């Protein structure tokens, strides 16, 4: 079922392939860029595979005046920089025995493209192409693209046993491309899922992020069904287990979660905040003891629980901070302008916008009547928010018309008391925006000093 296929390679890639051929080596674009080109998706990068050995690559491209960087020389990868753009060139290789469900003990270079393609994980990732030879597709990758299938190259069990990360990659490609994992490959994942524990949490996190940012969030549930999620995100796996056992159709069902996540902008913190909130709500509303999400009970500790999950997965502090704010304020009632300003004071503008977006997405999943009512609320919140921002209303201490030094000038000793006074003033100004003028606020401070209220 091979078609004559023509992939339009960028000029710089053609140049690299040309240089290698002129020195009697073979060279092909390979992997993700071939797959994406066939699918009509713009490739993120163009990887090149060649029969030339690393030393030869370095010598050849240096003599062409290009910079070469031995990025992964042990595995045969050299980065060649052409007019400031880096390209990875890797020597055809065969991976030796896999020792720890992740890394081959050694790699051997080979002159056979077929051997190099054989070591790759999935048929759709195991194709090579150049203009001279055309598409090289020993494992029917093109056919699997047509059938929308993720299928291991060779015997699935053996391939997934070699490198446990491949199991997550299958789900990730499935999520990104909307493909199904072929039956035998999926069964092998189920049988070997525990091996995912051998993979570093950073690698797991990167694949998980890609799933979370894809269009096919049902893969989150598939991760659970194939037994992977349990090993790195037990809290969510337990929620799914209960949702499945009870056949839940409420907001506690995985179906609801998936729909909600999918309706939200593809931003990691937003989607994570929804996950966190789902787990918390779940624990809070758990009347029975069927399955308790690990250590997660809705209480003052729910923030700790969220923070534990994110720290365990080694997210950066900025992401953790934003997710925690968005999770914490997700259910907060935004009754009027004063409430908006109070929330803005703690969350900041960007987080507030994200909170409204989450609220809106949740409303849109309600029944028709509730949608109408809910959307009226959203429109009101957006209008009030717009008014606050466009009229430059004050909602933080630094927006106040007086500064700490103005208060010190009135004879108040520097120290924590100044902060308290400013907070009291902020409270007043949030309620009455028109009093945010220096002389009025100074007057208020004096008044209160006289009555010793502050
Ligand atoms: P993306 O578009 O997300 O970068 P990709 O297919 O290019 O997807 P990479 O991780 O960049 O994925 O890897 C490039 C190629 O290397 C893959 O297409 C595949 O052929 C091979 N590969 C990568 N990781 C593995 C692995 N763990 N096991 C086997 N082959 C792999
Ligand atoms: Mg890639």
Coordinates of C-alpha atoms and ligand atoms in Angstrom, one line a residue:
X1 CA 0.0 0.0 0.0
X2 CA 2.9 2.3 -0.6
X3 CA 2.3 5.4 -2.5
X4 CA 4.9 7.5 -4.3
X5 CA 5.4 10.1 -1.7
X6 CA 7.1 13.5 -2.1
X7 CA 8.2 15.3 1.0
X8 CA 9.3 18.9 0.7
X9 CA 12.4 19.1 2.7
X10 CA 13.8 22.6 3.8
X11 CA 16.8 23.8 1.8
X12 CA 19.2 23.4 4.7
X13 CA 18.1 19.8 5.2
X14 CA 18.6 19.1 1.4
X15 CA 22.1 20.7 1.8
X16 CA 23.0 18.4 4.7
X17 CA 21.8 15.3 2.8
X18 CA 23.6 16.5 -0.3
X19 CA 26.9 17.0 1.5
X20 CA 26.8 13.5 3.0
X21 CA 25.9 11.9 -0.4
X22 CA 28.8 13.7 -2.1
X23 CA 31.1 12.0 0.3
X24 CA 29.7 8.6 -0.5
X25 CA 27.5 8.3 2.6
X26 CA 23.8 7.7 2.8
X27 CA 21.5 10.2 4.5
X28 CA 17.8 10.4 5.1
X29 CA 15.3 12.4 7.2
X30 CA 13.8 10.1 9.7
X31 CA 11.3 9.6 12.5
X32 CA 8.9 12.4 13.6
X33 CA 9.5 14.7 10.6
X34 CA 8.6 11.9 8.1
X35 CA 5.5 10.9 10.0
X36 CA 4.4 14.5 10.4
X37 CA 5.0 15.3 6.7
X38 CA 2.9 12.4 5.6
X39 CA 0.2 13.6 8.0
X40 CA 0.4 17.1 6.6
X41 CA 1.6 18.5 9.9
X42 CA 4.5 20.9 10.0
X43 CA 7.5 19.0 11.6
X44 CA 8.9 20.5 14.7
X45 CA 12.5 19.6 13.7
X46 CA 14.2 17.6 11.0
X47 CA 16.3 14.7 12.3
X48 CA 18.8 13.1 9.9
X49 CA 20.1 9.6 9.9
X50 CA 23.2 8.6 8.1
X51 CA 25.7 5.8 7.4
X52 CA 28.6 8.2 8.2
X53 CA 30.2 7.8 11.6
X54 CA 30.3 10.6 14.1
X55 CA 34.0 11.5 13.5
X56 CA 33.3 11.6 9.7
X57 CA 30.2 13.8 10.3
X58 CA 32.3 16.2 12.3
X59 CA 35.2 16.3 9.9
X60 CA 33.0 16.7 6.8
X61 CA 30.8 19.5 8.2
X62 CA 33.8 21.3 9.7
X63 CA 35.4 21.3 6.3
X64 CA 32.2 22.9 4.9
X65 CA 32.7 25.7 7.5
X66 CA 29.8 24.6 9.7
X67 CA 29.8 24.4 13.5
X68 CA 29.4 20.9 14.9
X69 CA 28.5 20.0 18.4
X70 CA 29.0 16.5 19.7
X71 CA 25.6 16.5 21.6
X72 CA 25.3 12.8 22.0
X73 CA 28.4 11.4 20.5
X74 CA 28.2 8.2 22.5
X75 CA 24.9 7.4 20.8
X76 CA 26.2 8.8 17.5
X77 CA 24.4 12.2 17.5
X78 CA 26.2 15.3 16.2
X79 CA 24.4 18.6 16.0
X80 CA 25.4 20.5 12.8
X81 CA 24.6 24.2 12.8
X82 CA 23.7 25.7 9.4
X83 CA 23.2 29.5 9.4
X84 CA 22.4 29.4 13.1
X85 CA 19.9 26.6 12.8
X86 CA 20.8 23.3 14.5
X87 CA 20.1 19.9 13.0
X88 CA 20.7 16.5 14.7
X89 CA 22.5 14.0 12.6
X90 CA 22.7 10.5 14.0
X91 CA 24.7 7.6 12.7
X92 CA 22.7 4.4 11.8
X93 CA 22.9 2.3 14.9
X94 CA 21.8 -0.9 16.6
X95 CA 21.0 -0.7 20.3
X96 CA 22.6 -3.4 22.4
X97 CA 21.0 -5.3 25.3
X98 CA 18.7 -3.2 27.5
X99 CA 19.7 -3.4 31.1
X100 CA 17.3 -1.3 33.2
X101 CA 14.1 -1.2 31.2
X102 CA 15.3 2.1 29.8
X103 CA 18.9 2.3 28.5
X104 CA 20.8 0.1 26.1
X105 CA 24.1 -1.2 27.6
X106 CA 25.9 -0.2 24.4
X107 CA 25.2 1.1 20.9
X108 CA 26.8 -0.2 17.7
X109 CA 27.0 1.7 14.5
X110 CA 25.9 0.0 11.4
X111 CA 25.8 0.6 7.6
X112 CA 22.3 -0.7 7.4
X113 CA 19.4 1.7 7.3
X114 CA 17.0 -1.2 7.9
X115 CA 18.8 -2.0 11.2
X116 CA 18.5 1.6 12.3
X117 CA 14.8 1.7 11.6
X118 CA 14.3 -1.6 13.4
X119 CA 15.4 -0.1 16.7
X120 CA 12.8 2.6 16.6
X121 CA 9.7 2.4 18.7
X122 CA 6.6 2.6 16.5
X123 CA 6.0 1.9 12.8
X124 CA 4.8 5.4 12.2
X125 CA 8.2 6.6 13.6
X126 CA 10.3 4.2 11.7
X127 CA 10.2 5.6 8.2
X128 CA 13.0 7.4 6.4
X129 CA 13.0 9.6 3.3
X130 CA 15.2 11.4 0.8
X131 CA 14.6 12.8 -2.6
X132 CA 16.9 10.2 -4.2
X133 CA 15.4 7.0 -2.8
X134 CA 12.0 8.2 -1.8
X135 CA 10.2 6.7 1.2
X136 CA 11.8 3.8 3.0
X137 CA 9.1 2.0 5.0
X138 CA 10.1 -1.6 6.0
X139 CA 7.4 -1.9 8.7
X140 CA 4.3 -0.5 7.0
X141 CA 4.3 2.8 8.8
X142 CA 2.4 4.4 6.0
X143 CA -0.3 1.8 6.2
X144 CA -0.6 2.3 10.0
X145 CA -0.9 6.1 9.4
X146 CA -3.8 5.3 7.1
X147 CA -5.3 3.0 9.7
X148 CA -4.5 5.5 12.5
X149 CA -2.7 3.0 14.5
X150 CA 0.3 3.1 16.9
X151 CA 2.0 -0.3 16.5
X152 CA 5.3 -1.4 17.9
X153 CA 8.1 -2.2 15.4
X154 CA 8.6 -6.0 15.9
X155 CA 7.3 -7.9 18.8
X156 CA 5.5 -5.4 21.2
X157 CA 6.3 -7.2 24.4
X158 CA 10.0 -7.4 23.7
X159 CA 10.2 -3.7 22.5
X160 CA 8.4 -2.4 25.5
X161 CA 10.4 -4.5 27.8
X162 CA 13.6 -3.0 26.4
X163 CA 12.5 0.6 27.2
X164 CA 9.5 1.3 29.4
X165 CA 9.2 4.9 28.3
X166 CA 7.9 3.6 25.0
X167 CA 4.6 2.6 26.8
X168 CA 4.0 6.3 27.7
X169 CA 5.1 7.4 24.2
X170 CA 2.4 5.2 22.7
X171 CA -0.3 7.0 24.7
X172 CA 1.3 10.3 24.0
X173 CA 1.3 9.8 20.2
X174 CA -2.2 8.4 20.5
X175 CA -3.3 11.6 22.3
X176 CA -1.5 13.9 19.9
X177 CA -2.5 12.2 16.7
X178 CA -5.9 10.8 17.7
X179 CA -4.7 7.3 16.8
X180 CA -5.5 4.0 18.5
X181 CA -2.9 1.8 20.1
X182 CA -3.0 -1.4 18.2
X183 CA -4.3 -4.4 20.2
X184 CA -1.2 -6.4 20.7
X185 CA 0.8 -3.3 21.6
X186 CA -1.9 -2.2 24.1
X187 CA -1.9 -5.7 25.6
X188 CA 1.8 -5.6 26.0
X189 CA 1.5 -2.2 27.8
X190 CA -1.0 -3.8 30.2
X191 CA 1.3 -6.7 31.0
X192 CA 4.4 -4.5 31.5
X193 CA 2.9 -1.4 33.0
X194 CA 4.7 -1.7 36.3
X195 CA 8.0 -1.2 34.5
X196 CA 7.1 2.5 34.1
X197 CA 8.5 2.8 37.6
X198 CA 12.0 2.4 36.1
X199 CA 11.6 5.6 34.2
X200 CA 12.7 8.9 35.7
X201 CA 9.8 11.2 36.8
X202 CA 11.1 14.0 34.6
X203 CA 10.7 11.8 31.5
X204 CA 7.3 10.7 32.7
X205 CA 6.3 14.3 33.3
X206 CA 7.3 15.4 29.8
X207 CA 5.1 12.7 28.2
X208 CA 2.3 13.4 30.6
X209 CA 2.4 17.1 29.8
X210 CA 2.1 16.3 26.1
X211 CA -1.0 14.2 26.8
X212 CA -2.5 16.9 28.9
X213 CA -2.0 19.5 26.2
X214 CA -3.4 17.3 23.4
X215 CA -6.9 17.2 21.9
X216 CA -7.6 13.6 23.0
X217 CA -7.7 13.8 26.8
X218 CA -9.5 10.4 26.9
X219 CA -5.9 9.1 26.8
X220 CA -5.7 10.1 30.5
X221 CA -8.3 7.4 31.2
X222 CA -6.6 5.0 28.8
X223 CA -3.4 5.5 30.9
X224 CA -5.4 4.2 33.8
X225 CA -7.0 1.4 31.8
X226 CA -3.6 0.2 30.7
X227 CA -2.3 0.4 34.3
X228 CA 0.3 3.1 33.8
X229 CA -1.3 6.1 35.6
X230 CA -1.4 4.1 38.9
X231 CA 2.4 4.2 39.1
X232 CA 3.0 7.9 38.9
X233 CA -0.4 9.6 39.6
X234 CA -2.2 7.3 42.0
X235 CA -4.5 10.0 43.2
X236 CA -6.1 10.4 39.8
X237 CA -6.0 6.7 39.1
X238 CA -8.1 6.1 42.3
X239 CA -10.7 8.6 41.2
X240 CA -11.0 6.9 37.9
X241 CA -11.3 3.5 39.5
X242 CA -14.2 4.7 41.6
X243 CA -15.8 6.5 38.7
X244 CA -15.6 3.4 36.6
X245 CA -16.9 1.0 39.3
X246 CA -19.9 3.2 40.1
X247 CA -20.6 4.1 36.5
X248 CA -20.8 7.7 37.7
X249 CA -22.4 10.2 35.4
X250 CA -22.0 13.2 37.7
X251 CA -19.2 15.7 37.8
X252 CA -17.2 13.0 39.4
X253 CA -17.1 10.9 36.3
X254 CA -14.0 10.7 34.2
X255 CA -16.1 11.5 31.2
X256 CA -17.0 14.9 32.8
X257 CA -13.3 15.5 33.7
X258 CA -12.2 14.8 30.2
X259 CA -14.8 17.0 28.6
X260 CA -14.0 19.8 31.0
X261 CA -10.3 19.6 30.3
X262 CA -10.8 19.5 26.6
X263 CA -12.9 22.6 26.6
X264 CA -10.1 24.6 28.3
X265 CA -7.3 26.4 26.6
X266 CA -4.2 24.3 26.1
X267 CA -2.2 25.7 28.9
X268 CA -0.6 23.4 31.4
X269 CA -1.4 25.3 34.6
X270 CA -5.1 25.6 33.7
X271 CA -5.4 22.0 32.9
X272 CA -3.5 20.9 36.0
X273 CA -5.6 23.1 38.2
X274 CA -8.7 21.3 36.9
X275 CA -7.1 17.9 37.6
X276 CA -6.2 19.0 41.2
X277 CA -9.7 20.4 41.8
X278 CA -11.3 17.2 40.5
X279 CA -9.2 15.1 42.9
X280 CA -10.1 17.4 45.8
X281 CA -13.8 17.5 45.1
X282 CA -13.8 13.8 44.7
X283 CA -12.3 13.2 48.1
X284 CA -14.6 15.7 49.7
X285 CA -17.7 14.1 48.4
X286 CA -16.7 10.6 49.0
X287 CA -19.4 9.1 51.2
X288 CA -18.3 5.6 50.9
X289 CA -14.9 4.1 51.4
X290 CA -14.8 2.3 48.1
X291 CA -11.6 4.0 47.0
X292 CA -10.0 6.9 48.8
X293 CA -7.7 8.9 46.6
X294 CA -4.2 8.6 48.2
X295 CA -3.7 11.0 51.0
X296 CA -6.1 13.5 49.5
X297 CA -8.9 14.7 51.7
X298 CA -10.5 18.0 51.1
X299 CA -9.6 20.1 54.0
X300 CA -6.9 22.6 54.8
X301 CA -4.5 19.9 53.6
X302 CA -5.9 19.9 50.1
X303 CA -3.4 22.5 49.0
X304 CA -0.6 20.4 50.6
X305 CA -1.9 17.4 48.7
X306 CA -1.8 19.3 45.4
X307 CA 1.6 20.6 46.2
X308 CA 2.9 17.1 47.0
X309 CA 1.7 15.8 43.7
X310 CA 3.3 18.6 41.7
X311 CA 6.5 18.5 43.7
X312 CA 6.7 14.8 43.3
X313 CA 6.5 15.2 39.6
X314 CA 9.2 17.9 39.8
X315 CA 7.3 20.8 38.2
X316 CA 9.0 24.1 38.5
X317 CA 8.0 26.5 41.3
X318 CA 6.4 29.0 39.0
X319 CA 4.0 26.3 37.6
X320 CA 3.3 24.9 41.0
X321 CA 2.5 28.4 42.4
X322 CA 0.1 29.2 39.5
X323 CA -1.7 25.8 39.7
X324 CA -2.2 26.1 43.4
X325 CA -3.7 29.6 43.1
X326 CA -6.0 28.4 40.3
X327 CA -7.0 25.3 42.2
X328 CA -7.7 27.2 45.4
X329 CA -9.9 30.0 43.9
X330 CA -11.7 27.9 41.3
X331 CA -14.9 27.5 43.4
X332 CA -14.8 30.9 44.9
X333 CA -18.0 32.9 44.6
X334 CA -17.5 36.2 42.7
X335 CA -20.5 38.1 43.9
X336 CA -19.7 41.7 43.0
X337 CA -17.0 44.2 42.1
X338 CA -15.6 44.3 45.6
X339 CA -15.2 40.5 45.5
X340 CA -13.5 40.7 42.2
X341 CA -11.0 43.3 43.5
X342 CA -10.3 41.2 46.6
X343 CA -9.6 38.1 44.4
X344 CA -7.5 40.2 42.1
X345 CA -5.4 41.4 45.0
X346 CA -4.3 37.9 45.8
X347 CA -4.3 36.3 42.4
X348 CA -3.3 39.0 39.9
X349 CA -4.9 39.8 36.6
X350 CA -3.7 36.8 34.6
X351 CA -4.8 34.3 37.2
X352 CA -8.1 36.0 37.5
X353 CA -8.8 35.7 33.8
X354 CA -7.9 32.0 34.0
X355 CA -10.3 31.5 36.9
X356 CA -13.1 33.1 34.9
X357 CA -12.3 30.8 31.9
X358 CA -12.5 27.7 34.1
X359 CA -15.8 28.9 35.6
X360 CA -17.2 29.5 32.1
X361 CA -16.1 26.1 30.9
X362 CA -17.7 24.4 33.9
X363 CA -21.0 26.3 33.3
X364 CA -21.0 25.3 29.7
X365 CA -21.1 21.6 30.8
X366 CA -24.3 22.1 32.8
X367 CA -27.9 21.6 31.7
X368 CA -29.4 24.2 29.4
X369 CA -31.2 26.2 32.0
X370 CA -28.2 26.4 34.3
X371 CA -26.1 27.4 31.3
X372 CA -28.3 30.5 30.7
X373 CA -28.2 31.5 34.3
X374 CA -24.5 30.8 34.7
X375 CA -23.6 32.6 31.5
X376 CA -25.4 35.7 32.8
X377 CA -23.1 35.5 35.8
X378 CA -20.0 35.2 33.6
X379 CA -21.1 38.2 31.5
X380 CA -21.6 40.2 34.6
X381 CA -18.2 39.2 36.1
X382 CA -16.4 40.0 32.8
X383 CA -18.1 43.4 32.6
X384 CA -17.3 44.3 36.1
X385 CA -13.7 43.1 35.7
X386 CA -13.4 45.2 32.5
X387 CA -14.7 48.3 34.3
X388 CA -12.2 47.8 37.2
X389 CA -9.3 47.5 34.8
X390 CA -10.3 50.2 32.3
X391 CA -11.0 52.7 35.1
X392 CA -7.7 51.8 36.7
X393 CA -9.4 51.0 40.0
X394 CA -7.1 50.2 42.9
X395 CA -7.0 46.6 44.1
X396 CA -3.4 46.3 45.5
X397 CA -1.4 48.2 48.0
X398 CA 0.8 49.6 45.3
X399 CA -2.2 51.1 43.6
X400 CA -3.0 53.2 46.7
X401 CA -2.6 57.0 46.4
X402 CA -0.5 57.0 49.5
X403 CA 2.8 55.2 50.1
X404 CA 4.4 53.9 53.3
X405 CA 6.6 57.0 53.4
X406 CA 3.6 59.3 53.4
X407 CA 2.4 57.5 56.6
X408 CA 5.8 57.7 58.2
X409 CA 5.8 61.5 57.6
X410 CA 2.6 61.6 59.8
X411 CA 4.7 60.3 62.7
X412 CA 4.0 56.6 62.5
X413 CA 7.0 54.5 63.3
X414 CA 8.4 52.5 60.4
X415 CA 7.6 48.8 60.8
X416 CA 4.9 46.2 60.4
X417 CA 2.3 48.7 61.6
X418 CA 2.7 50.6 58.3
X419 CA 1.7 47.5 56.4
X420 CA -1.4 47.1 58.6
X421 CA -2.5 50.7 58.0
X422 CA -2.0 50.3 54.2
X423 CA -4.1 47.2 54.3
X424 CA -6.9 48.9 56.1
X425 CA -6.7 51.7 53.6
X426 CA -6.8 49.2 50.8
X427 CA -9.9 47.7 52.3
X428 CA -11.6 51.1 52.3
X429 CA -10.6 51.9 48.8
X430 CA -11.8 48.5 47.5
X431 CA -15.2 49.3 48.9
X432 CA -15.2 53.0 47.8
X433 CA -12.9 53.5 44.8
X434 CA -13.5 57.3 44.7
X435 CA -11.6 57.9 48.0
X436 CA -8.3 56.7 46.5
X437 CA -6.8 60.3 46.6
X438 CA -3.8 61.2 48.6
X439 CA -5.5 64.0 50.7
X440 CA -8.5 61.8 51.5
X441 CA -6.4 58.8 52.6
X442 CA -4.1 61.0 54.7
X443 CA -7.2 62.4 56.3
X444 CA -8.4 58.9 57.0
X445 CA -5.1 57.9 58.6
X446 CA -5.1 61.1 60.8
X447 CA -8.7 60.5 61.8
X448 CA -7.9 57.0 62.9
X449 CA -4.7 58.0 64.7
X450 CA -6.8 60.4 66.7
X451 CA -9.3 57.8 67.6
X452 CA -6.4 55.4 68.0
X453 CA -8.1 53.0 65.7
X454 CA -4.9 52.6 63.8
Ligands
LIG1 P1 8.1 14.7 18.3 O1 7.4 15.2 17.1 O2 7.2 14.8 19.5 O3 9.5 15.2 18.5 P2 9.3 12.3 17.4 O4 8.8 11.1 16.8 O5 10.3 13.1 16.6 O6 8.1 13.1 18.0 P3 11.5 12.1 19.3 O7 11.5 11.8 20.8 O8 12.0 13.5 18.9 O9 10.1 11.8 18.7 O10 12.4 11.0 18.7 C1 12.8 11.0 17.3 C2 12.7 9.5 16.8 O11 13.6 8.7 17.5 C3 11.3 8.9 16.9 O12 10.5 9.2 15.8 C4 11.7 7.4 16.9 O13 12.0 6.9 15.7 C5 13.0 7.4 17.7 N1 12.8 7.3 19.2 C6 12.7 8.2 20.1 N2 12.5 7.7 21.3 C7 12.6 6.4 21.2 C8 12.5 5.3 22.1 N3 12.3 5.5 23.4 N4 12.6 4.1 21.6 C9 12.7 3.9 20.3 N5 12.8 4.8 19.4 C10 12.8 6.1 19.8
LIG2 MG1 11.3 14.9 17.4

